[in-house]
Coordinates of C-alpha atoms in Angstrom, one line a residue:
M11 CA 0.0 0.0 0.0
K12 CA 1.3 3.4 -0.9
Q13 CA 2.4 5.8 1.9
M14 CA -0.3 8.2 3.0
R15 CA 0.0 11.6 4.6
S16 CA -2.0 10.4 7.6
D17 CA 0.6 7.7 8.3
A18 CA 2.4 10.4 10.3
I19 CA -0.3 10.1 13.0
R20 CA -1.5 6.5 12.8
K21 CA 1.3 4.0 11.9
G22 CA 3.9 2.3 14.0
L23 CA 4.8 2.0 17.6
E24 CA 5.8 5.7 17.9
R25 CA 2.3 6.7 16.9
S26 CA 0.5 4.9 19.7
P27 CA -0.1 8.2 21.5
H28 CA -1.7 9.6 18.4
R29 CA -3.9 6.6 17.9
S30 CA -4.9 6.9 21.6
L31 CA -6.0 10.5 21.1
M32 CA -8.1 9.4 18.0
K33 CA -9.7 6.6 20.1
A34 CA -10.6 9.2 22.8
M35 CA -13.0 10.6 20.2
G36 CA -14.5 7.2 19.5
Y37 CA -12.6 6.3 16.3
T38 CA -12.1 2.6 15.9
D39 CA -9.0 0.8 14.6
E40 CA -10.8 0.2 11.3
E41 CA -11.6 3.9 10.9
I42 CA -8.0 4.9 11.8
R43 CA -6.7 2.4 9.2
R44 CA -8.8 4.0 6.4
P45 CA -7.8 7.2 4.5
L46 CA -8.5 10.2 6.7
V47 CA -10.4 12.9 4.9
G48 CA -10.7 16.4 6.4
V49 CA -14.1 17.9 5.8
C50 CA -13.9 21.7 6.4
H51 CA -17.3 23.5 6.7
A52 CA -18.4 27.0 7.6
H53 CA -21.7 26.1 9.3
S54 CA -23.1 28.8 11.6
E55 CA -26.3 30.3 12.9
I56 CA -25.6 33.8 11.7
V57 CA -25.2 33.4 7.9
P58 CA -28.3 32.4 5.9
G59 CA -26.1 30.8 3.3
H60 CA -24.4 28.6 5.9
S61 CA -27.2 27.8 8.3
H62 CA -27.9 24.5 6.5
L63 CA -24.3 23.4 5.9
D64 CA -24.6 20.9 8.8
K65 CA -26.8 18.9 6.5
I66 CA -24.4 19.2 3.6
L67 CA -21.6 18.2 5.9
E68 CA -23.4 15.0 6.9
A69 CA -24.1 14.1 3.3
V70 CA -20.4 14.6 2.4
K71 CA -19.4 12.4 5.4
T72 CA -21.8 9.7 4.1
G73 CA -20.2 9.9 0.7
V74 CA -16.7 9.5 2.1
R75 CA -17.7 6.5 4.2
M76 CA -19.5 4.9 1.2
A77 CA -16.2 5.1 -0.7
G78 CA -14.1 3.7 2.1
G79 CA -12.7 6.7 3.8
T80 CA -13.0 8.2 7.3
P81 CA -14.4 11.7 7.3
I82 CA -13.2 14.1 10.0
A83 CA -15.1 17.4 10.2
F84 CA -13.7 20.8 11.4
G85 CA -15.1 24.3 11.0
T86 CA -14.0 27.8 9.9
I87 CA -15.4 31.3 10.1
G88 CA -17.7 33.0 7.6
V89 CA -19.0 36.5 7.4
C90 CA -22.5 37.3 6.1
D91 CA -21.9 40.4 3.9
G92 CA -25.5 41.4 4.0
L93 CA -25.5 41.6 7.8
A94 CA -22.0 43.2 7.8
M95 CA -23.1 45.9 5.3
N96 CA -23.1 49.6 5.9
H97 CA -21.4 49.5 9.3
T98 CA -17.9 48.7 10.8
G99 CA -18.4 45.0 10.2
M100 CA -17.9 45.4 6.5
K101 CA -14.3 46.3 7.1
Y102 CA -13.7 42.7 8.2
S103 CA -15.4 40.9 5.3
L104 CA -12.7 40.8 2.6
A105 CA -10.1 40.5 5.3
S106 CA -11.8 37.3 6.5
R107 CA -10.7 35.6 3.3
E108 CA -7.1 35.5 4.4
I109 CA -8.1 34.1 7.9
I110 CA -10.2 31.4 6.2
A111 CA -7.4 30.4 3.9
D112 CA -4.9 30.4 6.8
S113 CA -7.1 28.4 9.1
V114 CA -7.7 25.7 6.6
E115 CA -4.0 25.5 5.8
I116 CA -3.3 25.3 9.6
M117 CA -5.7 22.5 10.1
A118 CA -4.6 20.5 7.1
M119 CA -0.9 20.8 8.0
A120 CA -1.2 20.2 11.7
H121 CA -3.4 17.2 11.1
P122 CA -2.1 15.4 8.0
F123 CA -5.3 14.5 6.2
D124 CA -5.0 12.4 3.1
A125 CA -7.6 14.5 1.3
L126 CA -10.0 17.4 1.8
V127 CA -13.6 18.3 1.1
L128 CA -14.4 22.0 1.5
I129 CA -17.9 23.2 2.2
P130 CA -18.4 27.0 1.8
N131 CA -21.2 29.0 0.4
C132 CA -20.9 32.8 0.9
D133 CA -18.8 35.6 -0.5
K134 CA -15.3 35.3 1.0
V135 CA -15.5 31.7 2.3
T136 CA -15.5 30.1 -1.2
P137 CA -12.4 32.0 -2.4
G138 CA -10.7 31.6 1.0
M139 CA -11.2 27.8 0.9
L140 CA -10.0 27.6 -2.7
M141 CA -6.9 29.5 -1.8
A142 CA -6.2 27.0 0.9
M143 CA -7.0 24.1 -1.3
L144 CA -4.4 25.2 -3.8
R145 CA -1.8 26.1 -1.1
V146 CA -2.0 22.7 0.6
N147 CA -2.3 20.9 -2.7
I148 CA -3.5 17.5 -1.6
P149 CA -6.5 15.7 -3.3
A150 CA -9.5 17.9 -2.7
I151 CA -12.9 18.9 -3.9
M152 CA -15.3 21.7 -3.1
V153 CA -19.1 21.5 -2.7
S154 CA -21.0 24.6 -1.8
G155 CA -24.3 25.0 0.0
G156 CA -26.2 26.3 -3.1
P157 CA -28.3 29.4 -3.9
M158 CA -31.3 30.6 -2.0
L159 CA -34.6 30.6 -3.9
T160 CA -36.1 33.9 -4.9
G161 CA -39.0 35.3 -2.9
K162 CA -42.4 36.4 -4.2
F163 CA -43.8 39.9 -3.5
R164 CA -47.1 40.8 -5.2
G165 CA -46.4 38.6 -8.2
Q166 CA -42.8 39.7 -8.6
D167 CA -39.5 37.8 -8.0
V168 CA -37.6 39.5 -5.2
H169 CA -34.4 39.0 -3.3
L170 CA -32.1 40.7 -0.7
V171 CA -31.2 43.5 -3.1
S172 CA -34.9 44.3 -3.5
V173 CA -35.0 45.2 0.2
F174 CA -31.9 47.4 -0.1
E175 CA -33.4 49.2 -3.0
G176 CA -36.7 49.4 -1.1
V177 CA -35.0 51.8 1.4
G178 CA -34.4 54.3 -1.4
R179 CA -38.0 53.8 -2.7
V180 CA -39.4 54.6 0.8
K181 CA -37.2 57.7 0.9
A182 CA -38.4 58.7 -2.5
N183 CA -42.0 58.2 -1.4
T184 CA -42.6 55.5 -4.1
M185 CA -43.1 52.7 -1.5
S186 CA -44.9 52.8 1.8
M187 CA -43.5 51.5 5.1
E188 CA -46.3 48.9 5.1
E189 CA -45.1 47.6 1.7
M190 CA -41.6 47.6 2.9
A191 CA -42.5 45.5 5.9
E192 CA -44.2 43.0 3.6
L193 CA -41.2 42.9 1.2
E194 CA -38.8 42.4 4.2
D195 CA -40.8 39.2 5.1
K196 CA -40.9 37.9 1.5
A197 CA -37.5 38.6 0.0
C198 CA -35.4 35.9 1.5
P199 CA -37.6 32.7 1.8
G200 CA -35.0 30.3 3.2
C201 CA -31.4 29.2 3.5
G202 CA -28.8 29.5 0.8
S203 CA -26.5 32.1 -0.7
C204 CA -28.5 35.2 -1.7
A205 CA -30.6 34.6 -4.8
G206 CA -29.0 36.1 -7.9
M207 CA -25.6 36.2 -9.6
F208 CA -24.1 38.0 -6.6
T209 CA -20.6 37.3 -5.3
A210 CA -21.3 34.0 -3.5
N211 CA -23.1 32.4 -6.5
S212 CA -20.5 33.8 -8.9
M213 CA -17.7 32.2 -7.0
N214 CA -19.5 28.9 -6.7
C215 CA -20.1 28.8 -10.4
L216 CA -16.5 29.7 -11.1
T217 CA -15.4 26.9 -8.8
E218 CA -17.2 24.6 -11.1
A219 CA -15.8 26.3 -14.2
I220 CA -12.2 25.9 -12.9
G221 CA -12.9 22.2 -12.4
L222 CA -12.6 22.1 -8.6
G223 CA -16.4 21.5 -8.0
L224 CA -18.7 18.9 -9.5
P225 CA -21.3 19.9 -12.2
G226 CA -24.2 21.6 -10.4
N227 CA -22.0 23.1 -7.7
G228 CA -22.9 26.7 -8.5
T229 CA -26.6 26.4 -9.4
I230 CA -28.5 23.5 -7.7
P231 CA -30.7 25.3 -5.1
A232 CA -29.8 24.9 -1.4
V233 CA -33.2 23.4 -0.5
S234 CA -33.1 20.8 -3.3
A235 CA -32.6 17.1 -2.6
A236 CA -30.2 17.2 -5.6
R237 CA -27.9 19.4 -3.4
I238 CA -27.7 16.6 -0.8
R239 CA -27.0 14.0 -3.6
L240 CA -24.3 16.3 -4.9
A241 CA -22.7 16.5 -1.5
K242 CA -22.6 12.7 -1.2
S243 CA -21.2 12.5 -4.7
A244 CA -18.4 14.9 -3.7
G245 CA -17.5 12.7 -0.7
M246 CA -17.2 9.7 -3.0
A247 CA -15.4 11.7 -5.7
V248 CA -12.6 12.9 -3.4
M249 CA -11.8 9.3 -2.6
Q250 CA -11.3 8.7 -6.4
L251 CA -9.1 11.8 -6.6
L252 CA -7.0 10.3 -3.8
A253 CA -6.8 6.9 -5.5
E254 CA -5.6 8.6 -8.7
D255 CA -3.5 11.2 -6.9
I256 CA -5.2 14.1 -8.8
R257 CA -4.4 17.3 -6.9
P258 CA -5.8 20.8 -7.1
R259 CA -2.9 22.2 -9.0
D260 CA -3.2 19.5 -11.6
I261 CA -6.7 20.9 -12.3
A262 CA -6.3 24.7 -11.7
T263 CA -4.0 25.5 -14.6
R264 CA -3.8 28.7 -16.6
K265 CA -6.2 27.2 -19.1
A266 CA -8.7 26.3 -16.3
F267 CA -8.6 29.8 -15.0
E268 CA -9.2 31.2 -18.4
N269 CA -12.3 28.9 -18.6
A270 CA -13.5 30.4 -15.4
M271 CA -13.0 33.9 -16.7
A272 CA -15.0 33.0 -19.8
I273 CA -17.9 31.8 -17.7
D274 CA -17.5 34.9 -15.6
M275 CA -18.1 37.0 -18.8
A276 CA -20.9 34.8 -20.2
L277 CA -22.9 34.8 -16.9
G278 CA -22.3 38.5 -16.0
C279 CA -20.8 37.6 -12.6
S280 CA -19.9 39.9 -9.7
T281 CA -17.0 42.4 -10.0
N282 CA -15.6 40.8 -6.8
T283 CA -14.5 37.9 -9.0
V284 CA -11.8 40.3 -10.3
L285 CA -10.4 40.3 -6.8
H286 CA -10.8 36.7 -6.0
V287 CA -9.8 34.8 -9.2
P288 CA -6.3 36.4 -9.3
A289 CA -5.8 35.7 -5.6
I290 CA -6.8 32.0 -6.0
A291 CA -4.6 31.7 -9.1
K292 CA -1.6 33.1 -7.2
E293 CA -1.9 30.2 -4.8
A294 CA -1.7 27.9 -7.8
G295 CA 1.4 29.7 -9.1
V296 CA -0.6 31.1 -12.0
E297 CA -0.4 34.8 -12.9
L298 CA -3.5 36.5 -14.1
P299 CA -2.9 40.2 -14.9
L300 CA -5.9 42.5 -14.6
A301 CA -5.8 43.3 -18.3
L302 CA -6.6 39.6 -19.1
F303 CA -10.2 40.2 -18.0
N304 CA -10.6 42.6 -20.9
E305 CA -9.0 40.2 -23.4
V306 CA -11.4 37.4 -22.4
S307 CA -14.3 39.9 -22.4
E308 CA -13.5 40.8 -26.0
R309 CA -13.9 37.2 -27.2
V310 CA -16.7 35.9 -24.9
P311 CA -20.3 37.1 -25.3
H312 CA -22.7 37.8 -22.4
L313 CA -25.2 34.9 -22.7
C314 CA -27.3 35.0 -19.5
S315 CA -29.3 37.9 -18.0
L316 CA -29.3 37.0 -14.4
I317 CA -30.5 38.9 -11.3
P318 CA -29.6 41.7 -10.4
G319 CA -28.9 42.9 -14.0
G320 CA -31.6 40.8 -15.6
P321 CA -34.8 38.9 -14.8
H322 CA -33.5 35.3 -14.5
S323 CA -32.7 33.4 -11.3
L324 CA -30.1 30.8 -10.4
Q325 CA -32.8 28.2 -10.2
Q326 CA -33.8 29.0 -13.8
L327 CA -30.1 28.8 -14.9
D328 CA -29.9 25.4 -13.2
E329 CA -33.0 24.2 -15.0
A330 CA -31.5 25.4 -18.3
G331 CA -28.5 23.2 -17.8
G332 CA -26.3 25.3 -15.4
V333 CA -22.6 26.1 -15.9
P334 CA -22.0 23.0 -18.1
A335 CA -24.6 24.1 -20.5
V336 CA -23.1 27.6 -20.7
M337 CA -19.7 26.0 -21.4
R338 CA -21.2 23.8 -24.0
E339 CA -22.8 26.8 -25.7
L340 CA -19.4 28.7 -25.6
L341 CA -17.9 25.9 -27.7
N342 CA -19.8 27.5 -30.6
S343 CA -17.7 30.7 -30.2
N344 CA -14.1 31.3 -31.2
S345 CA -11.7 29.5 -28.8
A346 CA -13.6 30.5 -25.6
I347 CA -13.2 27.2 -23.7
N348 CA -10.2 24.9 -23.2
L349 CA -11.5 21.3 -23.3
E350 CA -8.4 19.3 -22.3
V351 CA -8.2 20.5 -18.7
M352 CA -8.7 17.9 -15.9
T353 CA -11.6 18.2 -13.4
V354 CA -12.6 16.7 -10.1
T355 CA -14.8 14.3 -11.9
G356 CA -11.5 12.5 -12.8
R357 CA -12.3 13.3 -16.4
T358 CA -11.4 16.1 -18.8
L359 CA -13.8 18.9 -19.5
R360 CA -14.3 17.5 -23.0
E361 CA -15.6 14.2 -21.5
N362 CA -17.8 16.1 -19.0
L363 CA -19.5 18.1 -21.8
E364 CA -20.1 15.3 -24.3
K365 CA -23.8 14.8 -23.4
V366 CA -24.6 18.3 -22.1
K367 CA -27.2 20.4 -23.9
V368 CA -28.8 23.8 -23.3
R369 CA -32.3 23.1 -22.1
D370 CA -33.7 26.6 -22.4
A371 CA -32.3 29.0 -25.0
D372 CA -34.2 31.9 -23.4
I373 CA -32.1 31.5 -20.3
I374 CA -28.8 30.6 -22.0
R375 CA -28.8 32.4 -25.3
P376 CA -27.0 31.1 -28.4
V377 CA -23.6 32.7 -29.0
E378 CA -25.1 34.1 -32.2
E379 CA -27.8 36.0 -30.2
P380 CA -26.1 37.2 -27.0
Y381 CA -27.4 39.9 -24.7
H382 CA -24.1 41.7 -25.4
K383 CA -21.3 40.8 -27.8
F384 CA -18.8 41.5 -25.0
G385 CA -18.4 39.9 -21.6
G386 CA -20.0 41.0 -18.3
I387 CA -17.0 42.7 -16.8
A388 CA -14.8 45.5 -18.0
V389 CA -11.5 46.9 -16.6
L390 CA -11.1 50.7 -17.2
Y391 CA -7.9 52.6 -17.3
G392 CA -7.0 56.3 -17.3
N393 CA -5.5 59.1 -15.2
L394 CA -8.0 58.5 -12.4
A395 CA -7.1 54.8 -12.3
P396 CA -3.7 54.1 -13.7
D397 CA -3.6 50.6 -12.4
G398 CA -7.3 50.0 -13.4
C399 CA -10.8 49.9 -12.0
V400 CA -13.7 47.5 -12.5
V401 CA -17.3 47.7 -13.7
K402 CA -20.0 45.2 -14.3
Q403 CA -20.8 46.5 -17.7
S404 CA -23.6 44.0 -18.4
A405 CA -25.6 45.7 -15.6
V406 CA -25.1 49.2 -16.9
S407 CA -27.9 50.8 -18.9
E408 CA -27.1 51.8 -22.5
E409 CA -27.3 55.5 -21.7
M410 CA -24.7 55.3 -19.0
L411 CA -22.0 53.4 -20.9
S412 CA -20.6 56.8 -21.7
H413 CA -21.1 59.5 -19.1
S414 CA -19.5 62.8 -18.1
G415 CA -20.4 64.8 -15.0
P416 CA -19.2 66.8 -12.0
A417 CA -17.6 64.9 -9.1
R418 CA -19.5 64.8 -5.8
V419 CA -16.7 63.8 -3.4
F420 CA -17.1 61.9 -0.1
N421 CA -14.5 60.4 2.2
S422 CA -16.8 57.7 3.5
E423 CA -19.7 55.5 2.5
A424 CA -21.9 56.9 5.3
E425 CA -21.5 60.5 4.0
A426 CA -22.4 59.5 0.5
Q427 CA -25.4 57.4 1.7
S428 CA -26.7 60.4 3.6
A429 CA -26.4 62.7 0.5
I430 CA -28.2 60.2 -1.7
L431 CA -31.1 59.6 0.7
E432 CA -31.4 63.4 1.5
G433 CA -31.8 64.2 -2.2
R434 CA -28.5 66.1 -2.5
I435 CA -27.4 64.0 -5.5
K436 CA -28.7 65.2 -8.9
A437 CA -29.0 63.6 -12.3
G438 CA -25.6 63.7 -14.1
D439 CA -23.5 63.7 -10.9
V440 CA -20.5 61.3 -10.5
I441 CA -20.3 60.2 -6.9
V442 CA -16.8 59.6 -5.7
I443 CA -16.4 57.6 -2.4
R444 CA -12.7 57.2 -1.4
Y445 CA -10.5 56.1 1.4
C446 CA -12.4 52.8 1.2
G447 CA -9.7 50.6 -0.5
P448 CA -8.0 47.5 1.0
K449 CA -5.7 49.7 3.1
G450 CA -7.8 52.8 3.5
G451 CA -11.1 51.1 4.4
P452 CA -9.6 49.0 5.7
G453 CA -10.8 45.9 4.1
M454 CA -12.3 47.4 0.9
P455 CA -15.9 47.5 2.2
E456 CA -18.7 46.7 -0.2
M457 CA -21.2 49.4 -0.9
L458 CA -24.6 47.8 -1.6
S459 CA -26.4 50.5 0.4
P460 CA -25.5 53.6 -1.6
T461 CA -25.7 51.7 -5.0
S462 CA -29.2 50.4 -4.0
A463 CA -30.2 53.8 -2.8
I464 CA -29.3 55.3 -6.2
I465 CA -31.6 52.7 -7.9
G466 CA -34.3 53.2 -5.3
M467 CA -34.2 57.0 -5.7
G468 CA -34.7 56.6 -9.5
L469 CA -31.1 57.8 -10.4
G470 CA -29.8 54.5 -11.8
K471 CA -29.8 55.8 -15.4
S472 CA -28.3 59.2 -14.7
V473 CA -25.8 59.0 -11.9
A474 CA -22.4 57.2 -11.8
L475 CA -20.5 56.0 -8.6
I476 CA -16.7 55.6 -8.4
T477 CA -14.8 54.2 -5.5
D478 CA -11.6 52.6 -4.4
G479 CA -13.8 50.3 -2.4
R480 CA -15.8 47.5 -4.0
F481 CA -19.4 46.6 -4.7
S482 CA -21.7 43.8 -3.8
G483 CA -22.5 41.3 -6.6
G484 CA -26.0 42.7 -6.2
T485 CA -25.0 46.1 -7.6
Q486 CA -26.3 47.3 -10.9
G487 CA -25.8 50.6 -12.8
A488 CA -22.7 52.6 -13.6
C489 CA -20.8 51.7 -10.4
I490 CA -17.0 51.5 -10.9
G491 CA -14.9 50.0 -8.1
H492 CA -11.4 48.8 -7.2
V493 CA -9.9 52.2 -8.3
S494 CA -6.2 51.6 -8.1
P495 CA -3.9 53.0 -6.7
E496 CA -6.3 53.7 -3.8
A497 CA -6.7 57.0 -2.1
A498 CA -4.9 55.9 1.1
D499 CA -1.8 55.2 -1.1
G500 CA -2.0 58.7 -2.6
G501 CA -3.7 57.5 -5.8
P502 CA -5.3 60.1 -8.1
I503 CA -8.7 59.4 -6.6
A504 CA -7.3 61.2 -3.5
L505 CA -6.8 64.3 -5.5
V506 CA -10.4 64.7 -6.9
E507 CA -12.1 67.9 -5.7
E508 CA -15.8 68.7 -5.7
G509 CA -17.0 69.8 -9.1
D510 CA -14.1 68.3 -11.1
R511 CA -15.4 66.8 -14.3
I512 CA -15.0 63.0 -14.7
N513 CA -15.4 61.3 -18.1
I514 CA -16.4 57.7 -18.2
D515 CA -16.3 55.6 -21.5
I516 CA -17.0 52.0 -20.6
R517 CA -17.1 50.9 -24.3
H518 CA -13.5 52.0 -24.8
K519 CA -12.4 51.0 -21.3
K520 CA -11.4 54.6 -20.3
I521 CA -11.9 56.8 -17.2
E522 CA -10.4 60.3 -17.0
L523 CA -10.3 63.1 -14.5
A524 CA -10.5 66.3 -16.6
V525 CA -8.0 68.3 -14.6
A526 CA -4.7 69.6 -15.9
E527 CA -1.6 67.6 -15.1
D528 CA 0.1 70.6 -13.4
V529 CA -2.9 71.1 -11.2
L530 CA -2.9 67.5 -10.2
M531 CA 0.8 67.7 -9.4
K532 CA 0.2 70.7 -7.0
R533 CA -2.6 68.7 -5.3
Q534 CA -0.3 65.7 -5.0
A535 CA 2.4 67.8 -3.3
A536 CA -0.1 69.1 -0.8
W537 CA -1.7 65.7 -0.1
R538 CA -1.0 63.9 3.2
P539 CA -2.1 60.4 4.1
P540 CA -5.0 60.2 6.5
A541 CA -4.7 58.6 10.0
P542 CA -5.6 54.9 10.0
K543 CA -9.3 54.3 10.8
I544 CA -8.6 51.2 12.9
T545 CA -5.4 51.2 15.0
S546 CA -5.5 47.8 16.8
G547 CA -6.4 44.2 16.2
Y548 CA -6.7 42.2 13.0
A549 CA -8.0 44.9 10.8
A550 CA -5.1 47.2 11.6
R551 CA -2.6 44.4 10.9
Y552 CA -4.4 43.6 7.6
A553 CA -4.2 47.3 6.5
R554 CA -0.4 47.2 7.0
L555 CA 0.0 44.0 5.0
V556 CA -2.6 44.2 2.2
T557 CA -1.7 45.0 -1.4
S558 CA -3.7 46.8 -4.1
G559 CA -7.1 45.8 -5.4
S560 CA -5.5 45.5 -8.8
T561 CA -3.5 42.5 -7.5
G562 CA -6.4 40.8 -5.8
A563 CA -5.9 42.5 -2.4
V564 CA -3.6 39.6 -1.3
L565 CA -1.2 40.1 1.5
R566 CA 2.4 41.1 0.8
D567 CA 4.7 38.1 0.0
D568 CA 7.2 39.4 2.5
A569 CA 4.6 39.1 5.2
C570 CA 4.0 35.4 4.6
N571 CA 6.2 32.6 6.0
R572 CA 4.9 29.8 3.9

């Protein structure tokens, strides 16, 4: 029998103390002799996307046992971005990704499991676990908890973002408080990652596209029995990966990441993927420059109009064939998908797609009839963002793809939110929210509240928003984030003054501050970095170590001892 990682704690006389500790937890000699499979989950009672992961965990453990392994569960943290939104808690959301990755690495190295199954669902948990999977690089598979169903409110599909937008509608006197209370009750009908192609569902779909999750990982609803069956299948599949010694880095190659970027464009995923995908790739030793997103976008059409930018739900996407069907349709375009990559099924992508068909061409459009000829995400460059900034162009109205207006400058999200809800923002304005980047935020807080308020106040087709922070996957409209370099590092966004004209040209990937260079140089000379917003604890350490949003907001290499 080949040597296993777990032999370090279970074989030979010298390991008697280790076996004794295992027996203290009730493990039998037979269980200890079998391959030991770590099952990392993020179950908690504070995250709707995670509240049911205990059931997914039990299904995975069943699958591992069915295939001859011994499952050993352990947990990690997870932040609910919706609950963390619009207060200090959001400064800790992106930063949690690194803690999740580190905690999984610690558990997998301290306890030498032979293989891993990872069970995330929400925004930073999926990328954090993927980073750890590639860092540790033992046979592993991911199975998410699945998307929440949409709610129903007076005959309309609704979801969490509907409630955020409802705040603006109440302020604009287009919705009553009684209607708001009813919407609040109906929008989130049960467990799962928030309904729509928001960040969590985007990353769970991209996990599937990279090849590190089984078909269905991104789209099977959380409450479906098929999700339990998928979890059992994942438990069995990891045992096959162990038998064949197929490891995450064998799967997550440059071509596999390009497949994920193609699916990103075809689905119209969250702009947060532009942070997470390069960070995950870095752990695999694969470099994905920001400009590559534009290159992929140029050749991959936008095929699916999903919530929040369109009418269709994740459940409908699943019924239409899910991510495999989107990949199958992209085979009809010019070199959009690499077929010879390996996947956690133990087969190549070509083999996986042989019998796949699009079951609803209204949900997954033919490549000849896309919603847009270009992909869902664009990276813009210019003197306001020399290192780039990101927009979900598939969720921008036609009239806002090109926009020029006066800057309305705010140094915090709260200041901007107040201005929007108090009616101080007018049609044509360009809202600038700065000092919200990875370092300045700290933690690059998401801004679903102001972007939803813009929509709710009826300004979605006349106002742009620019920030060195980031947006929820639930954001729609001309919302441009990840401006790099960030204000806290003295980037040009720190030099913008009230009334400066900003020119946005999404079609041509340009963003310009219409201020003379000599004026900007004088402003730069007078600029001084602000005092840190948090001076102690993890967020303060994170701010000192984090890099730019243009590089995935990873921690500096010289800060890592791995």
